[in-house]
XYZ file of N, CA, C and O in Angstrom:
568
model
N 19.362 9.541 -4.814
C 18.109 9.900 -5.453
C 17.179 10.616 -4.469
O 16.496 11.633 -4.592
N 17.385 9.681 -3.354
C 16.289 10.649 -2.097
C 16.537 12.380 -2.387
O 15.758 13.264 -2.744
N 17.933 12.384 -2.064
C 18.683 13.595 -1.838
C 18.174 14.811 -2.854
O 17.682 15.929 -2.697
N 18.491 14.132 -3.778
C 18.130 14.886 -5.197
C 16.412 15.103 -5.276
O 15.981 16.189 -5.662
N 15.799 14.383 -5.021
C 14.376 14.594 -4.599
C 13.809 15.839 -3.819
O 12.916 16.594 -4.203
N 14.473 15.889 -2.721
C 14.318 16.638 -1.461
C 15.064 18.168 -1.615
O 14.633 19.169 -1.042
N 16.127 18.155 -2.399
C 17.005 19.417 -2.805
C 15.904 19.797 -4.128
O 15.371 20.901 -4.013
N 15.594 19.142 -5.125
C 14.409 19.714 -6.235
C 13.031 20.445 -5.763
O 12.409 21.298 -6.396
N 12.717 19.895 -4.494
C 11.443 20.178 -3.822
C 11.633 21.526 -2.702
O 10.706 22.158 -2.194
N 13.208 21.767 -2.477
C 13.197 22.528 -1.509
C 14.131 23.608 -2.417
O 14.365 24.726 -1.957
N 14.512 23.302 -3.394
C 15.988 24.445 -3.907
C 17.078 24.295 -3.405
O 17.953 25.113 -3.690
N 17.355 23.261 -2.548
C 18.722 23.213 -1.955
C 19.209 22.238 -2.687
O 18.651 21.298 -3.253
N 20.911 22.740 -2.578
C 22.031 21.804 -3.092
C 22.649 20.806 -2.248
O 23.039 20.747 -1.082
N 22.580 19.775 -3.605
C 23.282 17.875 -2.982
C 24.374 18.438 -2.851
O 24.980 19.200 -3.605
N 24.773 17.762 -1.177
C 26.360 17.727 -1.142
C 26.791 16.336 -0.526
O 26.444 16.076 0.626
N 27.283 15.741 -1.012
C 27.585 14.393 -0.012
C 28.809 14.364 1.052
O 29.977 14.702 0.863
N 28.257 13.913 2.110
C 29.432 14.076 3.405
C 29.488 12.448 3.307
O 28.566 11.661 3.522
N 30.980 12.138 2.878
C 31.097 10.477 2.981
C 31.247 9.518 4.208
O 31.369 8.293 4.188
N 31.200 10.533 5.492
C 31.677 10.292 6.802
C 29.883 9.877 7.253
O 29.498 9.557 8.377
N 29.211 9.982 6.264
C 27.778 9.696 6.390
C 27.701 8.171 5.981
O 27.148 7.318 6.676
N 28.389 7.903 4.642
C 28.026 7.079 3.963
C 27.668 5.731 5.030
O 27.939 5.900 6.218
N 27.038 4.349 4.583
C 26.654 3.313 5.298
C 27.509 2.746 5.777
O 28.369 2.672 4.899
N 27.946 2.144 6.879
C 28.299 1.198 7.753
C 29.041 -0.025 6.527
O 28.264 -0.701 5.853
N 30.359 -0.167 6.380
C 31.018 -1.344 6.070
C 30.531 -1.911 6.608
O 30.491 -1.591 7.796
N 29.688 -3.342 6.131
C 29.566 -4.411 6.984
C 30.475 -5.578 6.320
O 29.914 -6.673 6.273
N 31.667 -5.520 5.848
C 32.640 -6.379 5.430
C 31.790 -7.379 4.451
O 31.411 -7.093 3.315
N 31.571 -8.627 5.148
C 31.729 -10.159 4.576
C 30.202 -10.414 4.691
O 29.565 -11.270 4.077
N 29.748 -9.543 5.563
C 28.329 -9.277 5.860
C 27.179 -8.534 4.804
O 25.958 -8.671 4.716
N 28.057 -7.775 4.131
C 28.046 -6.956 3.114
C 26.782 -7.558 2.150
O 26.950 -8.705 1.736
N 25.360 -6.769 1.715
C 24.178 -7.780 0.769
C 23.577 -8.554 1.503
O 22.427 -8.678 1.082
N 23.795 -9.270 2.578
C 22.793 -10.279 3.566
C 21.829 -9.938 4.000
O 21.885 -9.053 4.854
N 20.594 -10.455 3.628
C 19.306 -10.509 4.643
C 19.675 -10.953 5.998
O 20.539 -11.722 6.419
N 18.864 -10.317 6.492
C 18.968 -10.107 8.186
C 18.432 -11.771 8.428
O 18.828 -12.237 9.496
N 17.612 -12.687 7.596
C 17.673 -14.019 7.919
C 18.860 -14.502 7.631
O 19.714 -14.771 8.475
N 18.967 -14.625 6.548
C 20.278 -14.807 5.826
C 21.574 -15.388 6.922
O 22.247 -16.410 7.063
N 21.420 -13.929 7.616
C 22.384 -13.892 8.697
C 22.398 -14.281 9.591
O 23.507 -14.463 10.093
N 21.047 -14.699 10.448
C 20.466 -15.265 11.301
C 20.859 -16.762 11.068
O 21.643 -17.286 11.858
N 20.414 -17.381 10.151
C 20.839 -18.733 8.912
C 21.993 -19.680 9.144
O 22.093 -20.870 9.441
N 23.196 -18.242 8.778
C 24.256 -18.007 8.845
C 25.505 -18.444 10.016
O 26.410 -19.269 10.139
N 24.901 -17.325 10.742
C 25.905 -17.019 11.823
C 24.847 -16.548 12.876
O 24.712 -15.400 13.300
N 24.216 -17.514 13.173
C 22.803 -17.778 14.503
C 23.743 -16.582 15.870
O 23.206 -15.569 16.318
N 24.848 -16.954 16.188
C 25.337 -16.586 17.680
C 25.558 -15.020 17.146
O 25.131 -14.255 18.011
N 26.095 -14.295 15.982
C 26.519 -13.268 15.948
C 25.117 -12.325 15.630
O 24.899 -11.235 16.158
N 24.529 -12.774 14.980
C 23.031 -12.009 14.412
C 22.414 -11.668 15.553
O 21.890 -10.558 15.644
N 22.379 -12.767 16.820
C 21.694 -12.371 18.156
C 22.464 -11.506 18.564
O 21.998 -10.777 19.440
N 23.384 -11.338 18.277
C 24.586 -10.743 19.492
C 24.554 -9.147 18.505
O 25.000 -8.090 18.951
N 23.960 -9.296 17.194
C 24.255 -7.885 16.848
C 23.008 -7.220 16.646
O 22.872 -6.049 16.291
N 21.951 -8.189 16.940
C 20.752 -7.411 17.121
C 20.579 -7.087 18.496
O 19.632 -6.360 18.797
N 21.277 -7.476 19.297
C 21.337 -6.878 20.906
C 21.775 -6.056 21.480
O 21.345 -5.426 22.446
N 23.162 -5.965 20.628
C 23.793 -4.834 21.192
C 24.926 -4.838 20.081
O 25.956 -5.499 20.214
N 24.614 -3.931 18.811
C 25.599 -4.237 17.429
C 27.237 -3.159 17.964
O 27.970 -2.567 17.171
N 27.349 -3.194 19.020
C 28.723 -2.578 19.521
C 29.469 -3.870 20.161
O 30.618 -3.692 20.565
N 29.040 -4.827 20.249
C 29.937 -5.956 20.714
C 30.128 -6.671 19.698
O 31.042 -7.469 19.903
N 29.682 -6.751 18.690
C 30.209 -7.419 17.130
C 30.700 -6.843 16.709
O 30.517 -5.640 16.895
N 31.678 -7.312 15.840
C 32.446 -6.313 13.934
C 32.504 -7.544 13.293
O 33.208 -8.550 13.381
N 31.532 -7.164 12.602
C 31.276 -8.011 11.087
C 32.958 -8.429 10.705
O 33.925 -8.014 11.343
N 33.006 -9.133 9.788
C 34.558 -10.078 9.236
C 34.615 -8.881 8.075
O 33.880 -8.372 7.228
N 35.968 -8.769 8.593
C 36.355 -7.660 7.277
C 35.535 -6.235 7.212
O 35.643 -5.470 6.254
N 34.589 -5.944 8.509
C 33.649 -4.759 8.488
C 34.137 -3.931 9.127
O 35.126 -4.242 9.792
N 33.757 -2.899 9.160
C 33.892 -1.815 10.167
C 33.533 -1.854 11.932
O 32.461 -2.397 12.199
N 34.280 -1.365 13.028
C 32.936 -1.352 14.125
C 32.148 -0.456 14.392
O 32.173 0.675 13.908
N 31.602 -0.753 14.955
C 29.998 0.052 15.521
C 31.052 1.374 16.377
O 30.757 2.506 15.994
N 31.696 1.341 16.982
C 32.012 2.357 17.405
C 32.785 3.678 16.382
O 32.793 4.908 16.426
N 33.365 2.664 15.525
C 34.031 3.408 14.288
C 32.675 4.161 13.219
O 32.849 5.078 12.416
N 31.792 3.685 13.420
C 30.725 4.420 12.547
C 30.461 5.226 13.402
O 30.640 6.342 12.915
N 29.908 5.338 15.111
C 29.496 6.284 16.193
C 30.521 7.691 16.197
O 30.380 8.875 16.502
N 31.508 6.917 15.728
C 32.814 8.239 15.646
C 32.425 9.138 14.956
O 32.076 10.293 15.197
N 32.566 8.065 13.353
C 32.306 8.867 12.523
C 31.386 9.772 12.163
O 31.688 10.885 11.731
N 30.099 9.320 12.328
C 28.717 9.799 12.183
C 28.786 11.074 12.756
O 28.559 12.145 12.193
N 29.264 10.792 14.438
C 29.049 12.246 15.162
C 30.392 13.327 14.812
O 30.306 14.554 14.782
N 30.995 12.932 14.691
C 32.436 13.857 13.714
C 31.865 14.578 12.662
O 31.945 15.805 12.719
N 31.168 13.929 11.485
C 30.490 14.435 10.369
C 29.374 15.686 11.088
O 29.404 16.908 10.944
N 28.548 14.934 11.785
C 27.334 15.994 12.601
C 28.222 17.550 12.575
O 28.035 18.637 12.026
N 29.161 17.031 13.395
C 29.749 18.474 13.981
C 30.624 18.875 12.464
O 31.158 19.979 12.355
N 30.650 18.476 12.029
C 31.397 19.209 10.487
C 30.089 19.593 9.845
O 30.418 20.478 9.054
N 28.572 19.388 9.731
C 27.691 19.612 8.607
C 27.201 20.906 9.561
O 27.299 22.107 9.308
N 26.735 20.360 10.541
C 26.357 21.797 11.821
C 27.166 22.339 11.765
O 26.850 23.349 11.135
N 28.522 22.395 12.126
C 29.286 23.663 12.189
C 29.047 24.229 10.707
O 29.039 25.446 10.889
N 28.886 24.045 9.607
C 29.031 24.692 8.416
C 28.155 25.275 7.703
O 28.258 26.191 6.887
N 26.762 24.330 8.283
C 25.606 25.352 8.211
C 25.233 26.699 8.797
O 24.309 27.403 8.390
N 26.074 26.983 9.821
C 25.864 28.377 10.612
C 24.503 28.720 10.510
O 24.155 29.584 9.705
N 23.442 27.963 11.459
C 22.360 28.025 11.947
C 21.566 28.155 10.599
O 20.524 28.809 10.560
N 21.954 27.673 9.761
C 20.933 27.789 8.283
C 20.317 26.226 8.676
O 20.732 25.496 9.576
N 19.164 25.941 7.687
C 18.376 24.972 8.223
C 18.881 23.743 7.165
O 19.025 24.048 5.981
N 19.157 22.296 7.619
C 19.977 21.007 6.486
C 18.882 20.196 6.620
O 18.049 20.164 7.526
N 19.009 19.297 5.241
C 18.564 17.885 5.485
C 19.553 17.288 5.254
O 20.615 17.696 4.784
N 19.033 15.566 5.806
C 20.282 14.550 5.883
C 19.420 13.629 5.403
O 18.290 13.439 5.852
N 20.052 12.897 4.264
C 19.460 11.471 4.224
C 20.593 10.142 4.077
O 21.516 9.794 3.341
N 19.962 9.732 5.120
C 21.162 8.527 5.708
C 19.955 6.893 5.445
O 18.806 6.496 5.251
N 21.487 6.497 5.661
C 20.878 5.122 5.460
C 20.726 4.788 7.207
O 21.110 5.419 8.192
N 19.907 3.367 7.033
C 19.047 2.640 8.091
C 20.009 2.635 9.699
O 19.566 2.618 10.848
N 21.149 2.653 9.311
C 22.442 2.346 10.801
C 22.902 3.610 11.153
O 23.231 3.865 12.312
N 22.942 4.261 10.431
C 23.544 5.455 10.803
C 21.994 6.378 11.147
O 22.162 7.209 12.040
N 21.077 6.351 10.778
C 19.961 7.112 11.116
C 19.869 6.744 12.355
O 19.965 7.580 13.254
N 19.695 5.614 12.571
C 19.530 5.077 14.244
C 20.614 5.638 14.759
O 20.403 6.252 15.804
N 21.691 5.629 14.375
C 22.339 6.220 15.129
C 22.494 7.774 15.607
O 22.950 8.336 16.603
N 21.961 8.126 14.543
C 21.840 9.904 14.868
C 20.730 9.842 15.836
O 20.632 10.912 16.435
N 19.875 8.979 16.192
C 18.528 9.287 16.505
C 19.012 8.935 18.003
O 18.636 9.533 19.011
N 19.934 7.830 17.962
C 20.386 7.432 19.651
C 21.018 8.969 19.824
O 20.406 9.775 20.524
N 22.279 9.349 19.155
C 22.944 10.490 19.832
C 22.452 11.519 20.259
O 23.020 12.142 21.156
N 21.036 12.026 19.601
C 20.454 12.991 19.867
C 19.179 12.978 21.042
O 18.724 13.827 21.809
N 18.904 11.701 20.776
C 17.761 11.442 22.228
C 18.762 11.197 23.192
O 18.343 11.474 24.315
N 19.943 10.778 23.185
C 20.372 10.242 24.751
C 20.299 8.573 24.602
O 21.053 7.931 25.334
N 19.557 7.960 23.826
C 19.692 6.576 23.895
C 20.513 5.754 24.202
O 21.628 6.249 24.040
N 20.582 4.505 24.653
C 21.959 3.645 24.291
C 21.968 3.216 23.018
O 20.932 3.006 22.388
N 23.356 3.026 22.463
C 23.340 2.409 21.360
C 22.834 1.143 20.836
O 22.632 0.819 19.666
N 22.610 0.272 22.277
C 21.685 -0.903 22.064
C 20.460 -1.033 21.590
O 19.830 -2.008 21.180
N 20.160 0.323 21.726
C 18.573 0.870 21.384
C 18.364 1.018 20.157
O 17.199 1.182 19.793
N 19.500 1.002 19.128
C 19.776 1.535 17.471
C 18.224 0.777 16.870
O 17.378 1.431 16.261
N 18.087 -0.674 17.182
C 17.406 -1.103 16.044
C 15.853 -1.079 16.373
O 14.969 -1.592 15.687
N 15.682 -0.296 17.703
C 14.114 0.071 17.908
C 14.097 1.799 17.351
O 13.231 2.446 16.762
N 15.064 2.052 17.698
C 15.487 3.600 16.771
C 14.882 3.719 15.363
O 14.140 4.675 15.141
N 15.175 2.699 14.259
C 15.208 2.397 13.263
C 13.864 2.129 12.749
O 13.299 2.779 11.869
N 13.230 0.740 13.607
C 12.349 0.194 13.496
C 10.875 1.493 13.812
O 10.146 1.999 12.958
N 10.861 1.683 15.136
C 9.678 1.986 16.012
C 9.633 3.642 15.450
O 8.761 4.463 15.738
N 10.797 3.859 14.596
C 10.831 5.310 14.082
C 10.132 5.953 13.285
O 9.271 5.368 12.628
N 10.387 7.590 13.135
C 9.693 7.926 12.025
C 10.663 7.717 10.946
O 11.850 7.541 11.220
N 10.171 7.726 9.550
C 11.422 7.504 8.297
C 12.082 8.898 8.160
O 13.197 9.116 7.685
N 10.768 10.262 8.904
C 11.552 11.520 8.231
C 11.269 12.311 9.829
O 10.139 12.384 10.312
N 12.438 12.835 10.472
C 12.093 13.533 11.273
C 13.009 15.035 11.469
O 14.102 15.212 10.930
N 12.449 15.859 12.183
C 12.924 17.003 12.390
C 13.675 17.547 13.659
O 13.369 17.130 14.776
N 14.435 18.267 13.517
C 15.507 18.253 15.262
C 16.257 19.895 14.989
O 16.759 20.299 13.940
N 16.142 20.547 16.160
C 17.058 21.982 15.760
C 18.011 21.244 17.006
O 17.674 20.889 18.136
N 19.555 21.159 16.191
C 20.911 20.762 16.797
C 22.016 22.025 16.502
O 22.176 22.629 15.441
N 22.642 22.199 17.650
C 23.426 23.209 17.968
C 24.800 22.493 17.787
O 24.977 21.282 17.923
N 25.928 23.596 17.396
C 27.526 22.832 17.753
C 27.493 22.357 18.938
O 28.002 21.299 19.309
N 26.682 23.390 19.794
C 27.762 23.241 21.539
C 26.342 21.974 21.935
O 26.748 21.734 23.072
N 25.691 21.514 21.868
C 24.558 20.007 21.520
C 25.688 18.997 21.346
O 26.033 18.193 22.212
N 26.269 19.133 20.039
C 27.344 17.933 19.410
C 28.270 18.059 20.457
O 28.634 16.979 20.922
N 28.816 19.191 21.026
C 30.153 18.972 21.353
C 29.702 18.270 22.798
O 30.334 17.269 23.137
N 28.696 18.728 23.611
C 28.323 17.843 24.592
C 28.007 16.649 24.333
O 28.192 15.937 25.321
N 27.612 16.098 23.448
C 27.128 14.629 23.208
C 28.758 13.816 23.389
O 29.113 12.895 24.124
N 29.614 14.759 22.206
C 30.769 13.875 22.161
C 31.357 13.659 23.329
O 31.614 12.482 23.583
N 31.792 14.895 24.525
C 32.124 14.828 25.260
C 31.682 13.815 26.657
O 32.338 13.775 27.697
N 30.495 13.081 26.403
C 29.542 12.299 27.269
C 29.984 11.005 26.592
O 30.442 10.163 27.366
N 29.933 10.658 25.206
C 30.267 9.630 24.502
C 32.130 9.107 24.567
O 32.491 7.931 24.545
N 32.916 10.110 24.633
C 34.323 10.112 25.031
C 34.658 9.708 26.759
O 35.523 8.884 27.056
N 33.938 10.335 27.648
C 33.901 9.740 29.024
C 33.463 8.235 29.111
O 33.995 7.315 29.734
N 32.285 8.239 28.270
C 31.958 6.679 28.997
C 32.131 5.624 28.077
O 31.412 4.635 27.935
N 33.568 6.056 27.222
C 34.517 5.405 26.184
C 33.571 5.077 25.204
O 34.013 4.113 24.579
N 32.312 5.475 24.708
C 31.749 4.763 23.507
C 32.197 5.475 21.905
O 31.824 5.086 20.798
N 32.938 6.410 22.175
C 33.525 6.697 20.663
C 34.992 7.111 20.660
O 35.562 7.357 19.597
């Protein structure tokens, strides 16, 4: 609906990249962040600290979304050929675009999220992505 909002207001066409879509969180899947806390006290700390040393039961990992996310980047950038995109992502993966592109650690995702703006703006290049990946592949985080 965002999407469709933002393409009515601007003339541009919805396309969905599913390599966007949200973070499997398996078994985790619908839980309030108390909920989870509630729950599973040792893992909630451990994934609000650093959500790359957890994988949710039956979820995806944090590095498998970092893959993905920045894989997609370089498929939506490369295809825009310097024409101008929006993206509307959900809450994990935004942080995460927001770490890849500042340089952040990924530990940083949920002040990313939090301390963020909801809508922000960035001119990103292929050869941007392909350095990020190449920095993220050395120091094994994707």
């Amino acid at each position: 609906e965002t999407a469709e909002g933002v393409a009515a207001r601007t003339g541009a066409k919805v396309k969905v990249c599913n390599e966007l879509t949200g973070m499997n969180l398996g078994l985790w899947e619908g839980l309030l962040s108390d909920e989870l806390s509630e729950r599973f006290p040792t893992c909630a700390k451990q994934w609000r600290d650093d959500p790359s040393v957890v994988t949710p039961p039956e979820g995806e990992t944090f590095g498998e979304v970092v893959g993905r996310v920045l894989d997609a980047l370089n498929k939506v950038v490369g295809k825009a050929r310097g024409k101008g995109i929006a993206m509307v992502l959900r809450p994990i993966e935004f942080g995460v675009v927001r770490c890849l592109l500042s340089g952040q650690a990924m530990s940083e995702i949920w002040t990313m999220v939090e301390d963020g703006p909801e809508v922000e703006s960035r001119t990103v290049s292929p050869g941007l992505l392909k350095e990020i990946a190449g920095v993220m592949r050395v120091e094994g985080r994707a």
